[in-house]
JSON list of C-alpha atoms and ligand atoms in Angstrom, two decimals:
[
{"chain": "A", "resi": 268, "resn": "MET", "atom": "CA", "xyz": [204.44, -12.89, 177.49]},
{"chain": "A", "resi": 269, "resn": "LYS", "atom": "CA", "xyz": [203.30, -12.40, 174.48]},
{"chain": "A", "resi": 270, "resn": "LEU", "atom": "CA", "xyz": [200.36, -9.15, 173.45]},
{"chain": "A", "resi": 271, "resn": "ILE", "atom": "CA", "xyz": [198.49, -9.10, 170.31]},
{"chain": "A", "resi": 272, "resn": "VAL", "atom": "CA", "xyz": [197.08, -4.93, 169.88]},
{"chain": "A", "resi": 273, "resn": "LEU", "atom": "CA", "xyz": [194.02, -5.50, 169.93]},
{"chain": "A", "resi": 274, "resn": "GLY", "atom": "CA", "xyz": [193.41, -1.65, 169.25]},
{"chain": "A", "resi": 275, "resn": "SER", "atom": "CA", "xyz": [196.17, 1.41, 167.94]},
{"chain": "A", "resi": 276, "resn": "GLY", "atom": "CA", "xyz": [193.79, 3.65, 167.77]},
{"chain": "A", "resi": 277, "resn": "THR", "atom": "CA", "xyz": [192.02, 6.90, 169.65]},
{"chain": "A", "resi": 278, "resn": "GLY", "atom": "CA", "xyz": [188.84, 7.52, 170.43]},
{"chain": "A", "resi": 279, "resn": "VAL", "atom": "CA", "xyz": [188.30, 8.51, 166.72]},
{"chain": "A", "resi": 280, "resn": "PRO", "atom": "CA", "xyz": [186.16, 5.77, 164.84]},
{"chain": "A", "resi": 281, "resn": "SER", "atom": "CA", "xyz": [188.61, 3.62, 162.01]},
{"chain": "A", "resi": 282, "resn": "LEU", "atom": "CA", "xyz": [188.77, 0.58, 160.06]},
{"chain": "A", "resi": 283, "resn": "GLU", "atom": "CA", "xyz": [191.71, 0.98, 160.34]},
{"chain": "A", "resi": 284, "resn": "ARG", "atom": "CA", "xyz": [192.31, 1.58, 163.82]},
{"chain": "A", "resi": 285, "resn": "ASN", "atom": "CA", "xyz": [190.48, -0.33, 166.57]},
{"chain": "A", "resi": 286, "resn": "ALA", "atom": "CA", "xyz": [190.08, 1.45, 170.58]},
{"chain": "A", "resi": 287, "resn": "PRO", "atom": "CA", "xyz": [192.61, 1.20, 172.62]},
{"chain": "A", "resi": 288, "resn": "GLY", "atom": "CA", "xyz": [192.91, -1.82, 173.70]},
{"chain": "A", "resi": 289, "resn": "TYR", "atom": "CA", "xyz": [195.85, -5.00, 174.55]},
{"chain": "A", "resi": 290, "resn": "TYR", "atom": "CA", "xyz": [196.18, -8.83, 174.91]},
{"chain": "A", "resi": 291, "resn": "LEU", "atom": "CA", "xyz": [198.89, -9.81, 177.86]},
{"chain": "A", "resi": 292, "resn": "GLN", "atom": "CA", "xyz": [200.09, -13.60, 178.07]},
{"chain": "A", "resi": 293, "resn": "VAL", "atom": "CA", "xyz": [201.68, -14.30, 180.99]},
{"chain": "A", "resi": 294, "resn": "LEU", "atom": "CA", "xyz": [202.74, -16.73, 182.88]},
{"chain": "A", "resi": 295, "resn": "ASP", "atom": "CA", "xyz": [199.39, -19.19, 182.80]},
{"chain": "A", "resi": 296, "resn": "ARG", "atom": "CA", "xyz": [196.46, -16.11, 182.73]},
{"chain": "A", "resi": 297, "resn": "GLU", "atom": "CA", "xyz": [194.88, -14.14, 180.19]},
{"chain": "A", "resi": 298, "resn": "CYS", "atom": "CA", "xyz": [194.42, -10.07, 180.21]},
{"chain": "A", "resi": 299, "resn": "LEU", "atom": "CA", "xyz": [193.66, -7.70, 178.78]},
{"chain": "A", "resi": 300, "resn": "VAL", "atom": "CA", "xyz": [195.09, -3.88, 178.99]},
{"chain": "A", "resi": 301, "resn": "ASP", "atom": "CA", "xyz": [191.84, -1.17, 177.81]},
{"chain": "A", "resi": 302, "resn": "CYS", "atom": "CA", "xyz": [189.69, -2.38, 176.62]},
{"chain": "A", "resi": 303, "resn": "GLY", "atom": "CA", "xyz": [188.75, 0.61, 174.68]},
{"chain": "A", "resi": 304, "resn": "SER", "atom": "CA", "xyz": [184.71, -0.81, 171.78]},
{"chain": "A", "resi": 305, "resn": "GLY", "atom": "CA", "xyz": [186.16, -3.29, 169.53]},
{"chain": "A", "resi": 306, "resn": "THR", "atom": "CA", "xyz": [188.32, -5.05, 172.01]},
{"chain": "A", "resi": 307, "resn": "LEU", "atom": "CA", "xyz": [185.73, -8.31, 172.34]},
{"chain": "A", "resi": 308, "resn": "LEU", "atom": "CA", "xyz": [185.85, -8.56, 168.12]},
{"chain": "A", "resi": 309, "resn": "GLN", "atom": "CA", "xyz": [189.61, -7.87, 168.06]},
{"chain": "A", "resi": 310, "resn": "LEU", "atom": "CA", "xyz": [189.47, -10.59, 170.22]},
{"chain": "A", "resi": 311, "resn": "GLU", "atom": "CA", "xyz": [187.63, -13.27, 167.88]},
{"chain": "A", "resi": 312, "resn": "ARG", "atom": "CA", "xyz": [189.66, -11.18, 164.82]},
{"chain": "A", "resi": 313, "resn": "MET", "atom": "CA", "xyz": [192.40, -13.70, 167.28]},
{"chain": "A", "resi": 314, "resn": "GLY", "atom": "CA", "xyz": [190.57, -16.50, 167.25]},
{"chain": "A", "resi": 315, "resn": "ARG", "atom": "CA", "xyz": [190.06, -16.09, 170.85]},
{"chain": "A", "resi": 316, "resn": "SER", "atom": "CA", "xyz": [187.31, -15.68, 173.53]},
{"chain": "A", "resi": 317, "resn": "CYS", "atom": "CA", "xyz": [186.45, -12.87, 176.53]},
{"chain": "A", "resi": 318, "resn": "GLN", "atom": "CA", "xyz": [186.14, -16.54, 178.82]},
{"chain": "A", "resi": 319, "resn": "HIS", "atom": "CA", "xyz": [189.14, -16.85, 179.37]},
{"chain": "A", "resi": 320, "resn": "ILE", "atom": "CA", "xyz": [189.78, -13.31, 180.29]},
{"chain": "A", "resi": 321, "resn": "ASP", "atom": "CA", "xyz": [191.54, -13.25, 184.02]},
{"chain": "A", "resi": 322, "resn": "ALA", "atom": "CA", "xyz": [191.97, -9.89, 184.97]},
{"chain": "A", "resi": 323, "resn": "VAL", "atom": "CA", "xyz": [191.75, -6.60, 183.05]},
{"chain": "A", "resi": 324, "resn": "PHE", "atom": "CA", "xyz": [194.46, -3.86, 183.86]},
{"chain": "A", "resi": 325, "resn": "ILE", "atom": "CA", "xyz": [193.18, -0.43, 183.19]},
{"chain": "A", "resi": 326, "resn": "THR", "atom": "CA", "xyz": [195.02, 2.74, 182.32]},
{"chain": "A", "resi": 327, "resn": "HIS", "atom": "CA", "xyz": [192.15, 5.22, 183.15]},
{"chain": "A", "resi": 328, "resn": "THR", "atom": "CA", "xyz": [188.32, 5.81, 182.32]},
{"chain": "A", "resi": 329, "resn": "HIS", "atom": "CA", "xyz": [188.31, 7.80, 178.75]},
{"chain": "A", "resi": 330, "resn": "PRO", "atom": "CA", "xyz": [185.41, 6.19, 176.82]},
{"chain": "A", "resi": 331, "resn": "ASP", "atom": "CA", "xyz": [188.00, 5.61, 174.40]},
{"chain": "A", "resi": 332, "resn": "HIS", "atom": "CA", "xyz": [189.62, 2.79, 176.66]},
{"chain": "A", "resi": 333, "resn": "ILE", "atom": "CA", "xyz": [186.79, 1.64, 178.63]},
{"chain": "A", "resi": 334, "resn": "GLY", "atom": "CA", "xyz": [184.15, 1.15, 175.68]},
{"chain": "A", "resi": 335, "resn": "ASP", "atom": "CA", "xyz": [184.40, -2.37, 176.14]},
{"chain": "A", "resi": 336, "resn": "LEU", "atom": "CA", "xyz": [183.67, -3.21, 180.02]},
{"chain": "A", "resi": 337, "resn": "ILE", "atom": "CA", "xyz": [179.83, -3.55, 180.44]},
{"chain": "A", "resi": 338, "resn": "PRO", "atom": "CA", "xyz": [179.97, -5.62, 177.49]},
{"chain": "A", "resi": 339, "resn": "LEU", "atom": "CA", "xyz": [182.85, -7.90, 178.58]},
{"chain": "A", "resi": 340, "resn": "ILE", "atom": "CA", "xyz": [180.68, -8.79, 181.99]},
{"chain": "A", "resi": 341, "resn": "HIS", "atom": "CA", "xyz": [177.63, -9.10, 179.72]},
{"chain": "A", "resi": 342, "resn": "ALA", "atom": "CA", "xyz": [179.03, -12.26, 178.12]},
{"chain": "A", "resi": 343, "resn": "LEU", "atom": "CA", "xyz": [180.06, -13.27, 180.24]},
{"chain": "A", "resi": 344, "resn": "LYS", "atom": "CA", "xyz": [177.55, -13.89, 181.91]},
{"chain": "A", "resi": 345, "resn": "VAL", "atom": "CA", "xyz": [175.44, -14.14, 178.54]},
{"chain": "A", "resi": 346, "resn": "ILE", "atom": "CA", "xyz": [177.14, -17.47, 175.94]},
{"chain": "A", "resi": 347, "resn": "PRO", "atom": "CA", "xyz": [175.51, -20.13, 175.36]},
{"chain": "A", "resi": 348, "resn": "GLY", "atom": "CA", "xyz": [175.99, -23.75, 177.06]},
{"chain": "A", "resi": 349, "resn": "PHE", "atom": "CA", "xyz": [179.20, -21.19, 179.28]},
{"chain": "A", "resi": 350, "resn": "ARG", "atom": "CA", "xyz": [179.72, -20.93, 182.97]},
{"chain": "A", "resi": 351, "resn": "ARG", "atom": "CA", "xyz": [182.29, -19.07, 184.19]},
{"chain": "A", "resi": 352, "resn": "GLU", "atom": "CA", "xyz": [182.85, -19.19, 187.28]},
{"chain": "A", "resi": 353, "resn": "LYS", "atom": "CA", "xyz": [186.41, -17.62, 188.03]},
{"chain": "A", "resi": 354, "resn": "VAL", "atom": "CA", "xyz": [187.29, -14.23, 189.35]},
{"chain": "A", "resi": 355, "resn": "LEU", "atom": "CA", "xyz": [187.36, -11.08, 186.86]},
{"chain": "A", "resi": 356, "resn": "SER", "atom": "CA", "xyz": [189.73, -9.36, 188.92]},
{"chain": "A", "resi": 357, "resn": "LEU", "atom": "CA", "xyz": [189.23, -5.33, 187.71]},
{"chain": "A", "resi": 358, "resn": "PHE", "atom": "CA", "xyz": [192.15, -3.15, 188.19]},
{"chain": "A", "resi": 359, "resn": "GLY", "atom": "CA", "xyz": [192.56, 0.22, 187.69]},
{"chain": "A", "resi": 360, "resn": "PRO", "atom": "CA", "xyz": [193.90, 4.04, 188.72]},
{"chain": "A", "resi": 361, "resn": "PRO", "atom": "CA", "xyz": [192.45, 5.69, 191.85]},
{"chain": "A", "resi": 362, "resn": "GLY", "atom": "CA", "xyz": [189.22, 7.05, 191.44]},
{"chain": "A", "resi": 363, "resn": "PHE", "atom": "CA", "xyz": [188.12, 2.88, 189.90]},
{"chain": "A", "resi": 364, "resn": "LYS", "atom": "CA", "xyz": [185.96, 1.90, 191.43]},
{"chain": "A", "resi": 365, "resn": "GLN", "atom": "CA", "xyz": [183.84, 4.58, 192.41]},
{"chain": "A", "resi": 366, "resn": "PHE", "atom": "CA", "xyz": [184.00, 4.75, 188.62]},
{"chain": "A", "resi": 367, "resn": "PHE", "atom": "CA", "xyz": [182.64, 1.86, 188.50]},
{"chain": "A", "resi": 368, "resn": "ASP", "atom": "CA", "xyz": [180.12, 1.51, 191.45]},
{"chain": "A", "resi": 369, "resn": "ASN", "atom": "CA", "xyz": [178.42, 4.78, 189.28]},
{"chain": "A", "resi": 370, "resn": "TYR", "atom": "CA", "xyz": [178.59, 3.40, 186.57]},
{"chain": "A", "resi": 371, "resn": "ILE", "atom": "CA", "xyz": [180.16, -0.33, 185.04]},
{"chain": "A", "resi": 372, "resn": "ALA", "atom": "CA", "xyz": [177.99, -1.41, 187.77]},
{"chain": "A", "resi": 373, "resn": "THR", "atom": "CA", "xyz": [174.84, -0.42, 187.60]},
{"chain": "A", "resi": 374, "resn": "VAL", "atom": "CA", "xyz": [174.21, -0.99, 184.16]},
{"chain": "A", "resi": 375, "resn": "ALA", "atom": "CA", "xyz": [175.54, -4.83, 183.25]},
{"chain": "A", "resi": 376, "resn": "SER", "atom": "CA", "xyz": [173.96, -5.70, 186.78]},
{"chain": "A", "resi": 377, "resn": "LEU", "atom": "CA", "xyz": [176.36, -8.05, 188.49]},
{"chain": "A", "resi": 378, "resn": "PRO", "atom": "CA", "xyz": [176.05, -11.73, 187.73]},
{"chain": "A", "resi": 379, "resn": "LYS", "atom": "CA", "xyz": [175.98, -14.34, 190.27]},
{"chain": "A", "resi": 380, "resn": "HIS", "atom": "CA", "xyz": [178.18, -17.01, 189.74]},
{"chain": "A", "resi": 381, "resn": "PHE", "atom": "CA", "xyz": [181.60, -15.49, 189.91]},
{"chain": "A", "resi": 382, "resn": "GLY", "atom": "CA", "xyz": [183.18, -12.86, 190.65]},
{"chain": "A", "resi": 383, "resn": "VAL", "atom": "CA", "xyz": [184.21, -9.33, 189.96]},
{"chain": "A", "resi": 384, "resn": "GLU", "atom": "CA", "xyz": [187.03, -8.19, 192.53]},
{"chain": "A", "resi": 385, "resn": "ILE", "atom": "CA", "xyz": [188.23, -4.18, 191.87]},
{"chain": "A", "resi": 386, "resn": "GLN", "atom": "CA", "xyz": [191.26, -3.58, 192.77]},
{"chain": "A", "resi": 387, "resn": "GLU", "atom": "CA", "xyz": [192.33, 0.04, 192.45]},
{"chain": "A", "resi": 388, "resn": "VAL", "atom": "CA", "xyz": [196.73, -0.40, 192.12]},
{"chain": "A", "resi": 389, "resn": "ASP", "atom": "CA", "xyz": [199.13, 1.04, 193.98]},
{"chain": "A", "resi": 390, "resn": "ARG", "atom": "CA", "xyz": [202.76, 1.51, 193.02]},
{"chain": "A", "resi": 391, "resn": "VAL", "atom": "CA", "xyz": [203.46, -2.57, 193.56]},
{"chain": "A", "resi": 392, "resn": "PHE", "atom": "CA", "xyz": [201.75, -5.33, 193.50]},
{"chain": "A", "resi": 393, "resn": "GLU", "atom": "CA", "xyz": [201.12, -8.60, 192.28]},
{"chain": "A", "resi": 394, "resn": "TYR", "atom": "CA", "xyz": [199.64, -10.67, 190.01]},
{"chain": "A", "resi": 395, "resn": "ALA", "atom": "CA", "xyz": [198.88, -13.96, 189.67]},
{"chain": "A", "resi": 396, "resn": "GLY", "atom": "CA", "xyz": [202.35, -13.98, 190.54]},
{"chain": "A", "resi": 397, "resn": "VAL", "atom": "CA", "xyz": [203.38, -11.35, 188.08]},
{"chain": "A", "resi": 398, "resn": "HIS", "atom": "CA", "xyz": [204.96, -8.48, 190.38]},
{"chain": "A", "resi": 399, "resn": "CYS", "atom": "CA", "xyz": [203.43, -5.29, 188.46]},
{"chain": "A", "resi": 400, "resn": "GLN", "atom": "CA", "xyz": [203.61, -1.69, 188.74]},
{"chain": "A", "resi": 401, "resn": "CYS", "atom": "CA", "xyz": [202.47, 1.48, 188.19]},
{"chain": "A", "resi": 402, "resn": "VAL", "atom": "CA", "xyz": [203.18, 4.92, 187.69]},
{"chain": "A", "resi": 403, "resn": "PRO", "atom": "CA", "xyz": [200.74, 8.35, 187.46]},
{"chain": "A", "resi": 404, "resn": "THR", "atom": "CA", "xyz": [201.02, 9.24, 183.96]},
{"chain": "A", "resi": 405, "resn": "VAL", "atom": "CA", "xyz": [200.06, 12.99, 182.85]},
{"chain": "A", "resi": 406, "resn": "HIS", "atom": "CA", "xyz": [197.48, 12.56, 181.15]},
{"chain": "A", "resi": 407, "resn": "SER", "atom": "CA", "xyz": [194.71, 15.17, 182.43]},
{"chain": "A", "resi": 408, "resn": "GLU", "atom": "CA", "xyz": [193.30, 16.92, 184.58]},
{"chain": "A", "resi": 409, "resn": "SER", "atom": "CA", "xyz": [190.40, 15.28, 185.69]},
{"chain": "A", "resi": 410, "resn": "LEU", "atom": "CA", "xyz": [191.28, 11.75, 185.90]},
{"chain": "A", "resi": 411, "resn": "HIS", "atom": "CA", "xyz": [193.65, 9.24, 187.36]},
{"chain": "A", "resi": 412, "resn": "SER", "atom": "CA", "xyz": [195.54, 7.17, 184.85]},
{"chain": "A", "resi": 413, "resn": "VAL", "atom": "CA", "xyz": [199.00, 5.11, 185.25]},
{"chain": "A", "resi": 414, "resn": "ALA", "atom": "CA", "xyz": [200.36, 3.01, 183.34]},
{"chain": "A", "resi": 415, "resn": "TYR", "atom": "CA", "xyz": [201.66, -0.38, 184.10]},
{"chain": "A", "resi": 416, "resn": "ARG", "atom": "CA", "xyz": [204.53, -2.13, 184.37]},
{"chain": "A", "resi": 417, "resn": "PHE", "atom": "CA", "xyz": [204.86, -6.11, 183.52]},
{"chain": "A", "resi": 418, "resn": "GLU", "atom": "CA", "xyz": [208.02, -7.90, 184.83]},
{"chain": "A", "resi": 419, "resn": "VAL", "atom": "CA", "xyz": [208.23, -12.06, 185.22]},
{"chain": "A", "resi": 420, "resn": "GLY", "atom": "CA", "xyz": [211.23, -14.22, 184.56]},
{"chain": "A", "resi": 421, "resn": "GLY", "atom": "CA", "xyz": [213.41, -11.10, 183.53]},
{"chain": "A", "resi": 422, "resn": "ARG", "atom": "CA", "xyz": [211.98, -10.12, 180.76]},
{"chain": "A", "resi": 423, "resn": "THR", "atom": "CA", "xyz": [209.64, -6.42, 180.81]},
{"chain": "A", "resi": 424, "resn": "VAL", "atom": "CA", "xyz": [206.72, -5.73, 179.26]},
{"chain": "A", "resi": 425, "resn": "VAL", "atom": "CA", "xyz": [205.37, -1.22, 180.63]},
{"chain": "A", "resi": 426, "resn": "LEU", "atom": "CA", "xyz": [201.89, -0.29, 179.03]},
{"chain": "A", "resi": 427, "resn": "SER", "atom": "CA", "xyz": [201.74, 4.21, 179.39]},
{"chain": "A", "resi": 428, "resn": "GLY", "atom": "CA", "xyz": [198.42, 3.96, 178.35]},
{"chain": "A", "resi": 429, "resn": "ASP", "atom": "CA", "xyz": [197.60, 8.17, 177.57]},
{"chain": "A", "resi": 430, "resn": "CYS", "atom": "CA", "xyz": [200.38, 10.33, 178.75]},
{"chain": "A", "resi": 431, "resn": "ASP", "atom": "CA", "xyz": [202.92, 13.29, 178.57]},
{"chain": "A", "resi": 432, "resn": "TYR", "atom": "CA", "xyz": [206.87, 13.32, 178.76]},
{"chain": "A", "resi": 433, "resn": "ASP", "atom": "CA", "xyz": [208.21, 13.40, 181.83]},
{"chain": "A", "resi": 434, "resn": "GLU", "atom": "CA", "xyz": [210.60, 12.51, 183.51]},
{"chain": "A", "resi": 435, "resn": "GLY", "atom": "CA", "xyz": [208.04, 9.49, 186.22]},
{"chain": "A", "resi": 436, "resn": "ILE", "atom": "CA", "xyz": [207.03, 7.64, 182.60]},
{"chain": "A", "resi": 437, "resn": "ILE", "atom": "CA", "xyz": [211.22, 7.84, 182.00]},
{"chain": "A", "resi": 438, "resn": "GLN", "atom": "CA", "xyz": [212.29, 5.94, 185.08]},
{"chain": "A", "resi": 439, "resn": "HIS", "atom": "CA", "xyz": [209.10, 3.77, 184.63]},
{"chain": "A", "resi": 440, "resn": "SER", "atom": "CA", "xyz": [209.85, 2.17, 181.49]},
{"chain": "A", "resi": 441, "resn": "SER", "atom": "CA", "xyz": [213.56, 1.72, 182.42]},
{"chain": "A", "resi": 442, "resn": "GLN", "atom": "CA", "xyz": [215.51, -0.99, 180.81]},
{"chain": "A", "resi": 443, "resn": "ALA", "atom": "CA", "xyz": [211.68, -2.60, 179.26]},
{"chain": "A", "resi": 444, "resn": "ASP", "atom": "CA", "xyz": [212.08, -4.89, 177.07]},
{"chain": "A", "resi": 445, "resn": "LEU", "atom": "CA", "xyz": [209.25, -3.01, 175.10]},
{"chain": "A", "resi": 446, "resn": "LEU", "atom": "CA", "xyz": [207.67, 0.12, 175.90]},
{"chain": "A", "resi": 447, "resn": "VAL", "atom": "CA", "xyz": [204.46, 0.49, 174.36]},
{"chain": "A", "resi": 448, "resn": "LEU", "atom": "CA", "xyz": [204.07, 4.70, 173.95]},
{"chain": "A", "resi": 449, "resn": "ASP", "atom": "CA", "xyz": [200.67, 7.12, 173.18]},
{"chain": "A", "resi": 450, "resn": "CYS", "atom": "CA", "xyz": [202.30, 8.16, 170.40]},
{"chain": "A", "resi": 451, "resn": "SER", "atom": "CA", "xyz": [199.16, 10.99, 170.02]},
{"chain": "A", "resi": 452, "resn": "PHE", "atom": "CA", "xyz": [200.50, 12.97, 167.40]},
{"chain": "A", "resi": 453, "resn": "ILE", "atom": "CA", "xyz": [203.91, 14.33, 165.45]},
{"chain": "A", "resi": 454, "resn": "ASN", "atom": "CA", "xyz": [205.64, 17.29, 167.18]},
{"chain": "A", "resi": 455, "resn": "ALA", "atom": "CA", "xyz": [204.28, 19.66, 164.60]},
{"chain": "A", "resi": 456, "resn": "HIS", "atom": "CA", "xyz": [200.83, 18.33, 166.39]},
{"chain": "A", "resi": 457, "resn": "LYS", "atom": "CA", "xyz": [201.62, 18.21, 169.44]},
{"chain": "A", "resi": 458, "resn": "TYR", "atom": "CA", "xyz": [198.71, 18.28, 171.88]},
{"chain": "A", "resi": 459, "resn": "PRO", "atom": "CA", "xyz": [199.66, 18.51, 176.50]},
{"chain": "A", "resi": 460, "resn": "GLY", "atom": "CA", "xyz": [198.10, 14.87, 177.54]},
{"chain": "A", "resi": 461, "resn": "HIS", "atom": "CA", "xyz": [200.01, 13.67, 174.88]},
{"chain": "A", "resi": 462, "resn": "CYS", "atom": "CA", "xyz": [203.51, 12.69, 173.59]},
{"chain": "A", "resi": 463, "resn": "SER", "atom": "CA", "xyz": [204.71, 13.39, 170.38]},
{"chain": "A", "resi": 464, "resn": "ALA", "atom": "CA", "xyz": [206.50, 10.86, 168.29]},
{"chain": "A", "resi": 465, "resn": "GLY", "atom": "CA", "xyz": [209.99, 12.25, 169.40]},
{"chain": "A", "resi": 466, "resn": "GLU", "atom": "CA", "xyz": [209.30, 12.94, 172.31]},
{"chain": "A", "resi": 467, "resn": "CYS", "atom": "CA", "xyz": [207.82, 8.63, 172.82]},
{"chain": "A", "resi": 468, "resn": "GLY", "atom": "CA", "xyz": [212.04, 8.22, 171.02]},
{"chain": "A", "resi": 469, "resn": "ARG", "atom": "CA", "xyz": [213.17, 11.00, 173.84]},
{"chain": "A", "resi": 470, "resn": "ILE", "atom": "CA", "xyz": [211.56, 8.51, 175.88]},
{"chain": "A", "resi": 471, "resn": "ALA", "atom": "CA", "xyz": [212.43, 5.76, 174.48]},
{"chain": "A", "resi": 472, "resn": "ALA", "atom": "CA", "xyz": [216.50, 6.43, 174.68]},
{"chain": "A", "resi": 473, "resn": "LYS", "atom": "CA", "xyz": [216.13, 8.15, 178.30]},
{"chain": "A", "resi": 474, "resn": "ALA", "atom": "CA", "xyz": [215.09, 4.71, 179.50]},
{"chain": "A", "resi": 475, "resn": "GLY", "atom": "CA", "xyz": [216.45, 2.68, 177.53]},
{"chain": "A", "resi": 476, "resn": "VAL", "atom": "CA", "xyz": [214.27, -0.07, 176.28]},
{"chain": "A", "resi": 477, "resn": "LYS", "atom": "CA", "xyz": [215.09, -1.99, 174.35]},
{"chain": "A", "resi": 478, "resn": "ARG", "atom": "CA", "xyz": [212.02, -1.74, 171.93]},
{"chain": "A", "resi": 479, "resn": "LEU", "atom": "CA", "xyz": [209.60, 0.82, 171.27]},
{"chain": "A", "resi": 480, "resn": "LEU", "atom": "CA", "xyz": [205.87, 0.25, 170.14]},
{"chain": "A", "resi": 481, "resn": "LEU", "atom": "CA", "xyz": [204.06, 3.34, 169.01]},
{"chain": "A", "resi": 482, "resn": "THR", "atom": "CA", "xyz": [200.79, 3.30, 169.60]},
{"chain": "A", "resi": 483, "resn": "HIS", "atom": "CA", "xyz": [197.30, 5.09, 170.20]},
{"chain": "A", "resi": 484, "resn": "LEU", "atom": "CA", "xyz": [198.10, 6.40, 166.95]},
{"chain": "A", "resi": 485, "resn": "TYR", "atom": "CA", "xyz": [195.08, 9.37, 165.45]},
{"chain": "A", "resi": 486, "resn": "PRO", "atom": "CA", "xyz": [194.44, 9.73, 161.98]},
{"chain": "A", "resi": 487, "resn": "VAL", "atom": "CA", "xyz": [196.87, 11.84, 160.37]},
{"chain": "A", "resi": 488, "resn": "HIS", "atom": "CA", "xyz": [196.95, 12.41, 157.13]},
{"chain": "A", "resi": 489, "resn": "GLY", "atom": "CA", "xyz": [201.06, 11.34, 155.66]},
{"chain": "A", "resi": 490, "resn": "ALA", "atom": "CA", "xyz": [201.88, 11.37, 159.94]},
{"chain": "A", "resi": 491, "resn": "GLU", "atom": "CA", "xyz": [202.88, 7.05, 160.20]},
{"chain": "A", "resi": 492, "resn": "ASP", "atom": "CA", "xyz": [206.82, 7.69, 158.24]},
{"chain": "A", "resi": 493, "resn": "SER", "atom": "CA", "xyz": [206.66, 11.53, 159.59]},
{"chain": "A", "resi": 494, "resn": "ARG", "atom": "CA", "xyz": [206.29, 9.18, 163.14]},
{"chain": "A", "resi": 495, "resn": "LEU", "atom": "CA", "xyz": [208.76, 6.44, 162.35]},
{"chain": "A", "resi": 496, "resn": "GLY", "atom": "CA", "xyz": [211.32, 9.20, 161.68]},
{"chain": "A", "resi": 497, "resn": "GLU", "atom": "CA", "xyz": [210.52, 11.83, 164.34]},
{"chain": "A", "resi": 498, "resn": "ALA", "atom": "CA", "xyz": [210.71, 8.45, 167.19]},
{"chain": "A", "resi": 499, "resn": "ARG", "atom": "CA", "xyz": [214.44, 7.79, 165.28]},
{"chain": "A", "resi": 500, "resn": "ALA", "atom": "CA", "xyz": [215.77, 10.79, 165.29]},
{"chain": "A", "resi": 501, "resn": "GLU", "atom": "CA", "xyz": [215.39, 10.55, 169.31]},
{"chain": "A", "resi": 502, "resn": "TYR", "atom": "CA", "xyz": [216.45, 6.61, 169.35]},
{"chain": "A", "resi": 503, "resn": "GLY", "atom": "CA", "xyz": [218.33, 4.13, 168.23]},
{"chain": "A", "resi": 504, "resn": "GLY", "atom": "CA", "xyz": [217.17, 1.38, 169.26]},
{"chain": "A", "resi": 505, "resn": "ASP", "atom": "CA", "xyz": [213.50, -0.30, 167.61]},
{"chain": "A", "resi": 506, "resn": "VAL", "atom": "CA", "xyz": [210.94, 1.06, 167.03]},
{"chain": "A", "resi": 507, "resn": "ARG", "atom": "CA", "xyz": [207.77, -0.14, 165.40]},
{"chain": "A", "resi": 508, "resn": "LEU", "atom": "CA", "xyz": [204.08, 1.47, 164.21]},
{"chain": "A", "resi": 509, "resn": "ALA", "atom": "CA", "xyz": [201.74, -0.40, 166.61]},
{"chain": "A", "resi": 510, "resn": "GLU", "atom": "CA", "xyz": [198.90, -2.31, 163.90]},
{"chain": "A", "resi": 511, "resn": "ASP", "atom": "CA", "xyz": [195.99, -3.88, 165.15]},
{"chain": "A", "resi": 512, "resn": "LEU", "atom": "CA", "xyz": [195.89, -7.81, 165.58]},
{"chain": "A", "resi": 513, "resn": "MET", "atom": "CA", "xyz": [200.06, -7.27, 165.97]},
{"chain": "A", "resi": 514, "resn": "GLU", "atom": "CA", "xyz": [201.34, -9.97, 168.04]},
{"chain": "A", "resi": 515, "resn": "ILE", "atom": "CA", "xyz": [204.47, -9.19, 170.08]},
{"chain": "A", "resi": 516, "resn": "GLU", "atom": "CA", "xyz": [206.65, -11.61, 172.04]},
{"chain": "A", "resi": 517, "resn": "VAL", "atom": "CA", "xyz": [208.82, -10.49, 174.78]},
{"chain": "B", "resi": 656, "resn": "ZN", "atom": "ZN1", "xyz": [192.90, 7.37, 174.79]},
{"chain": "B", "resi": 657, "resn": "ZN", "atom": "ZN1", "xyz": [192.50, 9.38, 178.04]}
]
């Protein structure tokens, strides 16, 4: 699998860190996990195109995670000389279908020459030969949120979406080769619904993951070294801060 960080940031506009979005190539499929505003431009910066995206896995419907969904569907209809025929698969947590019908489909107007398939995810599902799992995360009282786990060929990637510390995300991440984890704040700025850096380290240690990538980084002056230090105080493995356009082979 190949992971590219398209957005290591949040809903706070930033020239350094785009809103959340990840490109995941798995087997012959090109996927996005979350699709915040700017995701399509970040794909272009990587020399890739939204034309080829097969599936989008949405962790939850907060605006910073879905801002480019309407532009994605629109782009697939209007790129000159391009006629998409393959289905676009969209996965999301409970409530996603209603959200799509109410807010996305009404603005994007659905294409006639390719299908858009919406699937609300349950605990375990298959996508194109990839074993996928999701688990609810502790994040918001007003909507559902999930973390995803993708397994293929003995390799495992987990992307948490937005989450607070809990046993569910620890078990979900067990022995993963790569855990991409919400690290919104340093310990002193802990905010409910998001992990602090120390909590990220503790989750990685308890889950026994091989690599930890800290992401969803709120712009807090001077916090970047603190984040790494606080995570490393809890977790002795390989831990890094996500950067936009970073590529990781798993
Ligand atoms: Zn977020
Ligand atoms: Zn959120």
